[in-house]
Coordinates of C-alpha atoms and ligand atoms in Angstrom, one line a residue:
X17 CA 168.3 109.9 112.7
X18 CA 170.6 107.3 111.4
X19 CA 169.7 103.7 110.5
X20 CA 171.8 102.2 113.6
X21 CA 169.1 104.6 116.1
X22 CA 165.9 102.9 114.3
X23 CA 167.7 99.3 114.5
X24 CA 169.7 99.1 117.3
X25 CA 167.4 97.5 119.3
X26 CA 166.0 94.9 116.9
X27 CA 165.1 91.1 117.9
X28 CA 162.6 90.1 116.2
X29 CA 162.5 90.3 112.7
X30 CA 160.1 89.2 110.3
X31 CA 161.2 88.3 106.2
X32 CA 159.3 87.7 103.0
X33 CA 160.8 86.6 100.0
X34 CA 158.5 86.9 96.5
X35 CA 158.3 84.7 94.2
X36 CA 160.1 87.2 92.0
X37 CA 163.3 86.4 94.3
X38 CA 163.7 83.2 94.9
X39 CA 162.4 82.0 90.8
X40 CA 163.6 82.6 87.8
X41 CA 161.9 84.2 85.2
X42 CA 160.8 80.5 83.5
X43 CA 158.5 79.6 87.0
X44 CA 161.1 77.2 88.1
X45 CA 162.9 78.0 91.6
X46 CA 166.0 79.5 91.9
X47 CA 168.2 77.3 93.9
X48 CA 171.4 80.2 94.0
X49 CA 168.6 82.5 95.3
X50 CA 166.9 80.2 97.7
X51 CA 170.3 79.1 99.1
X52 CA 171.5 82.6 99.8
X53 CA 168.5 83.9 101.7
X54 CA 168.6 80.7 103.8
X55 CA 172.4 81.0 104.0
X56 CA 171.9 85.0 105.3
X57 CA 168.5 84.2 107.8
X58 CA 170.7 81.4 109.1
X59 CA 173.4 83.9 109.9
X60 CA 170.9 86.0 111.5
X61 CA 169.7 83.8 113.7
X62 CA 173.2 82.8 115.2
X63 CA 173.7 86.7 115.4
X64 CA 170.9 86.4 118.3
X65 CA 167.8 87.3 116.1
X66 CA 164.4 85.6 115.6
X67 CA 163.9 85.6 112.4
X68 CA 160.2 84.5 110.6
X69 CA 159.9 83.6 107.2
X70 CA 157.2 84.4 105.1
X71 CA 158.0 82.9 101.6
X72 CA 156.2 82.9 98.7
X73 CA 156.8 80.6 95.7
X74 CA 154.3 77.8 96.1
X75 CA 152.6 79.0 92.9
X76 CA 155.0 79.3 90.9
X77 CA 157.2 76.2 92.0
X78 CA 153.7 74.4 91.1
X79 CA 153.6 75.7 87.4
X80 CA 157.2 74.6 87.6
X81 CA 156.4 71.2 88.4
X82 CA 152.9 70.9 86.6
X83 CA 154.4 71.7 83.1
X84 CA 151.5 71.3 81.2
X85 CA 149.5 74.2 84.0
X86 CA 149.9 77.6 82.5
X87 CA 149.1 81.2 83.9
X88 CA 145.9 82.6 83.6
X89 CA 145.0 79.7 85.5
X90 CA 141.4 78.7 87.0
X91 CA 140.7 78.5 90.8
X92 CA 141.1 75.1 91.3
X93 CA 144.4 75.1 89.0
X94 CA 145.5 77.4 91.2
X95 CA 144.8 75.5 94.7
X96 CA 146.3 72.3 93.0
X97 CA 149.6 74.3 92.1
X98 CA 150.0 75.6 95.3
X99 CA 149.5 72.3 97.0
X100 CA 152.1 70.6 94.9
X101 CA 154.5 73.8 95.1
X102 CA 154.3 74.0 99.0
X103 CA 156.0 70.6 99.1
X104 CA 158.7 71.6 97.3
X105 CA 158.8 75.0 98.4
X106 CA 159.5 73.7 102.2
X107 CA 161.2 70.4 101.3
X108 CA 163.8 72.6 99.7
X109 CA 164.0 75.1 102.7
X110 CA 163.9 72.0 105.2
X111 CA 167.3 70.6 103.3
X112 CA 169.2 73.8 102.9
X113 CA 168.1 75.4 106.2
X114 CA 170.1 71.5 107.9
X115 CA 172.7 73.1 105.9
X116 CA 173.2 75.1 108.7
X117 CA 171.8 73.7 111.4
X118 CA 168.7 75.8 111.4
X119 CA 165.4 74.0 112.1
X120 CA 162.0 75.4 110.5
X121 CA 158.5 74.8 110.8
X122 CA 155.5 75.1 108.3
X123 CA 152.4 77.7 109.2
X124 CA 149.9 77.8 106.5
X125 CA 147.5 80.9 107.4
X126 CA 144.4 81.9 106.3
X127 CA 142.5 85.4 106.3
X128 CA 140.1 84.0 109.1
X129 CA 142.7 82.8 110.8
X130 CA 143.6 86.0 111.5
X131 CA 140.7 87.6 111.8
X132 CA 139.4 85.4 114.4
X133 CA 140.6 86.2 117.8
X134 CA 140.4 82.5 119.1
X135 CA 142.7 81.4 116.3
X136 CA 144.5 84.5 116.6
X137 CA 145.6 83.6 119.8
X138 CA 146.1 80.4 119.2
X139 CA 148.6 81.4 116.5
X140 CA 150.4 83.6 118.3
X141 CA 151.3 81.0 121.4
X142 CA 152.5 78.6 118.6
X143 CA 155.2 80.9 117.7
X144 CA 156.2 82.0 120.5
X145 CA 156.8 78.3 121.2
X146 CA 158.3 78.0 118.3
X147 CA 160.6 80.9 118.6
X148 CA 162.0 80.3 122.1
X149 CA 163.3 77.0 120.7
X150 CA 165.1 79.1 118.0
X151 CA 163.1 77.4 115.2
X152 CA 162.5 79.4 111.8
X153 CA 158.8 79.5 111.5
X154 CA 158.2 79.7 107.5
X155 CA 154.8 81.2 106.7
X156 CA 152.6 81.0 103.5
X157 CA 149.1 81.4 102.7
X158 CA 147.3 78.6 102.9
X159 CA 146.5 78.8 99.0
X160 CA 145.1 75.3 98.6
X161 CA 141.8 75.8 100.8
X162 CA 141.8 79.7 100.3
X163 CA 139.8 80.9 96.7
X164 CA 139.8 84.8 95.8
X165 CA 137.4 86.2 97.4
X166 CA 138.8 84.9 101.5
X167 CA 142.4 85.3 100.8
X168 CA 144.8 87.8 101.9
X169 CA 145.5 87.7 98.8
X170 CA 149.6 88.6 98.6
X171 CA 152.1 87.8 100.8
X172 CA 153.0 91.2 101.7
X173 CA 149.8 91.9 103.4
X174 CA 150.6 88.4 104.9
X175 CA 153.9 89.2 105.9
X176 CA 152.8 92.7 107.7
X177 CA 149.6 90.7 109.7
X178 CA 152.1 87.9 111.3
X179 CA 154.4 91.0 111.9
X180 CA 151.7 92.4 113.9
X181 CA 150.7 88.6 115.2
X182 CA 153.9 88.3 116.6
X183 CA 154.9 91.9 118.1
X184 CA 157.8 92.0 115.4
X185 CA 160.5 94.4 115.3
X186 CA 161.1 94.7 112.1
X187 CA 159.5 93.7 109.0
X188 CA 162.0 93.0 105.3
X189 CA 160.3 92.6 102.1
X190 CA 163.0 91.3 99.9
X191 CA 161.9 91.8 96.4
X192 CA 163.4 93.1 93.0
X193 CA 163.4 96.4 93.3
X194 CA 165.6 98.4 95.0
X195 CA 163.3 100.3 97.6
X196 CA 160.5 103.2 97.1
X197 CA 161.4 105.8 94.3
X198 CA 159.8 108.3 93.3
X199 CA 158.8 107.8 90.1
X200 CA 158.6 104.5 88.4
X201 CA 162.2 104.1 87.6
X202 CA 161.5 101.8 84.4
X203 CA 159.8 105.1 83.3
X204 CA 162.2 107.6 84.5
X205 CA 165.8 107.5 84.6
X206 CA 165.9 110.8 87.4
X207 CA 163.6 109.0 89.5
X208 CA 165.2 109.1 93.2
X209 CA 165.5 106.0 95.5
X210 CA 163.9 107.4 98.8
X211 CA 165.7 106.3 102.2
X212 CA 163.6 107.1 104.8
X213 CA 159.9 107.4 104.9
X214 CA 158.4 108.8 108.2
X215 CA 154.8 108.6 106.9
X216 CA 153.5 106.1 104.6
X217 CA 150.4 108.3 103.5
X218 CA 152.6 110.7 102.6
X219 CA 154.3 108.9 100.1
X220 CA 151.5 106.9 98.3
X221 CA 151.6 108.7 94.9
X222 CA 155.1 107.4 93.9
X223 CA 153.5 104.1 93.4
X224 CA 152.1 103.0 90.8
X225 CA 151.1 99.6 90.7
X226 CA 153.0 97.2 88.4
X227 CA 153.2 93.6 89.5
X228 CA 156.4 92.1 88.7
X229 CA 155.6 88.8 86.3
X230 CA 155.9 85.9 88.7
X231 CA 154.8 87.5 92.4
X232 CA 151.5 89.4 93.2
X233 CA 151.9 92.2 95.1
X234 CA 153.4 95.7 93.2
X235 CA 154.5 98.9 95.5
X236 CA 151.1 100.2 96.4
X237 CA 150.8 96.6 98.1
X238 CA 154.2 97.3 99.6
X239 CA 153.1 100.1 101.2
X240 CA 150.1 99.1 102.4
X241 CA 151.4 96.5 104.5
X242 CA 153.9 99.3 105.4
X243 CA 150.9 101.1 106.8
X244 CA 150.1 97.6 108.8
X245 CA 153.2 96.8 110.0
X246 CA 154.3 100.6 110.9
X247 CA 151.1 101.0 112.9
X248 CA 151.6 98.1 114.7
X249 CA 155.0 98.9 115.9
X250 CA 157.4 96.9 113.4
X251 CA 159.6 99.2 110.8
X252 CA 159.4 98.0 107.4
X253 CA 162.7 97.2 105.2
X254 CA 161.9 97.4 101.2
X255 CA 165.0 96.1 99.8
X256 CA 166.1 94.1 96.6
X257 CA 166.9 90.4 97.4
X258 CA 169.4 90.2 94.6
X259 CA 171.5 92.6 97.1
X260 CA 174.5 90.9 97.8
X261 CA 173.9 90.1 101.8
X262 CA 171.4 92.2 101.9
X263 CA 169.8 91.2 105.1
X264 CA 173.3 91.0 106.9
X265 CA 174.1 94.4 105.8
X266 CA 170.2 95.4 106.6
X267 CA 171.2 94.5 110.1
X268 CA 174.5 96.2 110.1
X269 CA 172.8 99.3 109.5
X270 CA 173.9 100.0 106.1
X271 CA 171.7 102.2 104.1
X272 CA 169.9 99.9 102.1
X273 CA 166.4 99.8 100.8
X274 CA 163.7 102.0 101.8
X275 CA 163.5 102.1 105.7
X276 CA 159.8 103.1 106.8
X277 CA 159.5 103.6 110.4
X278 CA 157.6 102.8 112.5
X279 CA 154.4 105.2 114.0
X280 CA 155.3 107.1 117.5
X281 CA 152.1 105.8 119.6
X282 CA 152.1 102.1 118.9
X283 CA 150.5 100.1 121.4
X284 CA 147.0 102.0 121.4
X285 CA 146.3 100.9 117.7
X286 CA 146.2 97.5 118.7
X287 CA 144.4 98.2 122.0
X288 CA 142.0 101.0 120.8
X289 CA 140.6 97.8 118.6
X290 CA 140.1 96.1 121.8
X291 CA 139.1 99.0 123.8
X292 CA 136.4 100.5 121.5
X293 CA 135.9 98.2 118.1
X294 CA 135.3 94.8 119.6
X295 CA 132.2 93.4 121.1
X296 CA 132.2 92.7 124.8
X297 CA 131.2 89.3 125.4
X298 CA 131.6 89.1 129.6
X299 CA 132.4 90.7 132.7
X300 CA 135.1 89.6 135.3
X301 CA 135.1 91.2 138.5
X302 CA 138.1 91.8 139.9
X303 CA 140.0 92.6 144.0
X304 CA 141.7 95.9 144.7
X305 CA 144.9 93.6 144.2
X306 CA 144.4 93.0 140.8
X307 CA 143.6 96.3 140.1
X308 CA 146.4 98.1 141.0
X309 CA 148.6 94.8 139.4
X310 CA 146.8 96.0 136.3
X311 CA 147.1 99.3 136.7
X312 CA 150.7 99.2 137.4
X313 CA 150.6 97.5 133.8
X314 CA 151.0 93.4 135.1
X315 CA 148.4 91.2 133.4
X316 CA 145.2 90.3 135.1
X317 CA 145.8 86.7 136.8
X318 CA 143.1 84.3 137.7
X319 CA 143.6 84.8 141.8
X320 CA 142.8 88.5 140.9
X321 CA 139.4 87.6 139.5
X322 CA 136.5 87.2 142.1
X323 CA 133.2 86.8 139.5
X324 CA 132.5 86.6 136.2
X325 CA 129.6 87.4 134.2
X326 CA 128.2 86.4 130.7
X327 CA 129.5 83.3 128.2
X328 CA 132.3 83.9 126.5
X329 CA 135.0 82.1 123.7
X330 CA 138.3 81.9 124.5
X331 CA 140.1 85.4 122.5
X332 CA 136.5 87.3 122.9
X333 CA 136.6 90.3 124.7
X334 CA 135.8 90.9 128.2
X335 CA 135.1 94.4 130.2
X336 CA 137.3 94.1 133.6
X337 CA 135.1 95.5 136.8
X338 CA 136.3 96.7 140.4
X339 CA 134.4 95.7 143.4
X340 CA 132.7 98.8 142.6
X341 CA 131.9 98.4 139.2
X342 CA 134.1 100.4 137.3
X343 CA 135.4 99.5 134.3
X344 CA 138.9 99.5 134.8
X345 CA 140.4 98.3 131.4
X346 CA 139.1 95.9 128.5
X347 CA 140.9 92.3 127.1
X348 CA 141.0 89.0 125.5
X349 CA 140.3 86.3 127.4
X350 CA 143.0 83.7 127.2
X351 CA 140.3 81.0 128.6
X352 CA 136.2 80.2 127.8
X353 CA 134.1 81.1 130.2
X354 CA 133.3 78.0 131.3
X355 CA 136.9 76.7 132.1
X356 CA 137.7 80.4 133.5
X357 CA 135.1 79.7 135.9
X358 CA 136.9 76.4 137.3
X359 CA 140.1 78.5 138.4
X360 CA 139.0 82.0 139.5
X361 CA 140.4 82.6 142.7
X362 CA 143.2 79.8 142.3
X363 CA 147.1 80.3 141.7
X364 CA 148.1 79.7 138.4
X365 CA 149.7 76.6 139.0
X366 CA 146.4 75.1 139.7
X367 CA 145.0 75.3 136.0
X368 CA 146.9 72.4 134.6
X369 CA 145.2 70.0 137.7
X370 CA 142.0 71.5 137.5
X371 CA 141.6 72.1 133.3
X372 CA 144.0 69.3 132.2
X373 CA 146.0 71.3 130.3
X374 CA 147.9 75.0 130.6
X375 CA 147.9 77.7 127.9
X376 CA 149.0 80.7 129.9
X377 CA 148.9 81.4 133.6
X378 CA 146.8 84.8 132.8
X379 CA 143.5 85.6 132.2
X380 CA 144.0 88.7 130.6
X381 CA 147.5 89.5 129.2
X382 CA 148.8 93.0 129.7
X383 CA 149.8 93.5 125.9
X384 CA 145.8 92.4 125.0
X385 CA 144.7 94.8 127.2
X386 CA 143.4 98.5 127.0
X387 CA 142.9 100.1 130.4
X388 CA 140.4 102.4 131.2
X389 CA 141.2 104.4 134.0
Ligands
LIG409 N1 151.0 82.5 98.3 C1 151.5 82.7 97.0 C2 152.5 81.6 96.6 O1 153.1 81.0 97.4 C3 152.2 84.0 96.8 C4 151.5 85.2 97.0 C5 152.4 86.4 96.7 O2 153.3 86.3 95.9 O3 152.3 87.4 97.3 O4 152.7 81.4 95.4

């Protein structure tokens, strides 16, 4: 299959620039760089696209600033780096992305932000906020309050988890190499640029891990989050950021970069974790109309929902029961038990009277959901 099959129907894209790309050899931030990903994202994004950031940088833009801070650094040298980098980092996207009329947002992200479904959830609603006002979410670890041991640790990883977060199409790590070879190509001057990989497992032995000097994460991390974002349901992009409009010609289909697409049954990765790996925290009794809304693939409402059972968090998982029972599918919970309690049985535009505030008018989204039956 051509590129223009895999991409055609593309919206939502997510892009992550290393450090290696938008800073210069000395630590100090590359304003040409900087300028022409903004410059290209903004193009995107009057093409019609979403487009999410993920940008790294706040490290080094920190050394850059703290001139007497040099790398090996200790933890806290580290945090305080990335606290004075981020500023810059996003100060400088803020006034180039006005440039061009583009307005961004700052999400710093932790590992347990991710991890935990509440947050998770939380998360995800923000961007969709965000996106639907055509903002440019730009993403980052949260490096100041994360140490070693709790971080995600590269923004790769990072970039393929908020792919996931946020249902992306497609996910571009722009870095500075040209795609997947394979063999090293600083070793071997035959070594082949690959196109297309079906497979990531398949192709795991043409990496071998070399960090480039200013970012983190080498190829096997690259592929790793390929494995992430490709079971998830994005298609990962591995293309050089020194390309000259690389992600315009990304989206024009041109043969750039290493294209890795995405696995063939996607949405049961994400609900087989919700299905079978999560613990059930409650029970909610459903009608016969919610049941066939549900299984007719429509999210389960809170008019549907005749009792519940058990104390649960908002994002914890909940088994969904007939009159008779049966378990007809398993989901996050978009509300606590206890405010869940207030509207069962009421139209959806009751909740903002009765709880004070509105998150969703489900109880259960459809895309949280695994059925049963
Ligand atoms: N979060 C780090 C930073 O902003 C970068 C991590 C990475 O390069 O993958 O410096």
């Amino acid at each position: 299959m051509d590129r223009i099959e895999y991409l055609k129907n593309i919206k939502r894209i997510v892009v992550k620039v290393g450090t290696s790309t938008i800073t210069h050899e000395t630590g100090l931030i590359n304003y040409e760089m900087m300028n022409k990903v903004v410059e290209q994202i903004s193009n995107l994004m009057n093409r019609g696209y979403e487009v999410i950031l993920v940008s790294s940088g706040a490290v080094g833009a920190g050394l850059g600033i703290l001139k007497d801070m040099k790398r090996p650094m200790t933890i806290p040298e580290k945090q305080a780096a990335a606290s004075v980098g981020q500023v810059t980092l996003i100060h400088l996207y803020q006034k180039m992305f006005l440039e061009y009329s583009q307005n961004i947002s700052q999400i710093l992200l932790t590992k347990s932000d991710i991890e935990d479904r509440e947050r998770y959830l939380n998360i995800r609603n923000v961007f969709f906020e965000l996106l639907k006002r055509k903002v440019i979410p730009i993403i980052n670890e949260n490096d100041t309050v994360t140490t070693d041991e709790i971080k995600v640790g590269d923004n790769d990883t990072l970039a393929a988890l908020v792919a996931n977060l946020i249902d992306a199409d497609l996910l571009i790590l722009l870095s500075d190499i040209d795609g997947l070879y394979d063999s090293n190509p600083n070793e071997n001057k035959n070594a082949n640029l690959i196109r297309k990989v079906i497979n990531v497992n398949e192709v795991m032995s043409y990496a071998k891990d070399s960090s480039s000097l200013q970012g983190t994460g080498g190829m096997i991390t690259k592929l790793n989050a390929g494995k992430i974002a490709n079971a998830y349901g994005s298609h990962m992009i591995i293309a050089n950021g020194k390309t000259k409009f690389v992600l315009n010609r990304i989206m024009d289909c041109e043969e750039i970069g290493t294209l890795f697409v995405k696995n063939k049954n996607l949405v049961s990765a994400r609900r087989q974790w919700i299905g079978f790996n999560s613990k059930v925290a409650g029970t909610l009794i459903i009608d016969n109309g919610a049941k066939k809304a549900i299984l007719n693939n429509k999210s389960l409402l809170p008019i549907g929902i005749k009792k519940i059972d058990g104390i649960f968090k908002r994002g914890e998982t909940v088994s969904i029961v007939d009159e008779n029972e049966n378990e007809i599918a398993r989901g996050l919970s978009n509300f606590d038990s206890g405010s869940l309690l207030k509207i069962i049985g009421l139209n959806s535009n009751k909740i903002v009277d009765i709880l004070g505030y509105k998150d969703s008018n489900d109880v259960v989204h459809i895309d949280n959901m695994m059925i049963k039956e």
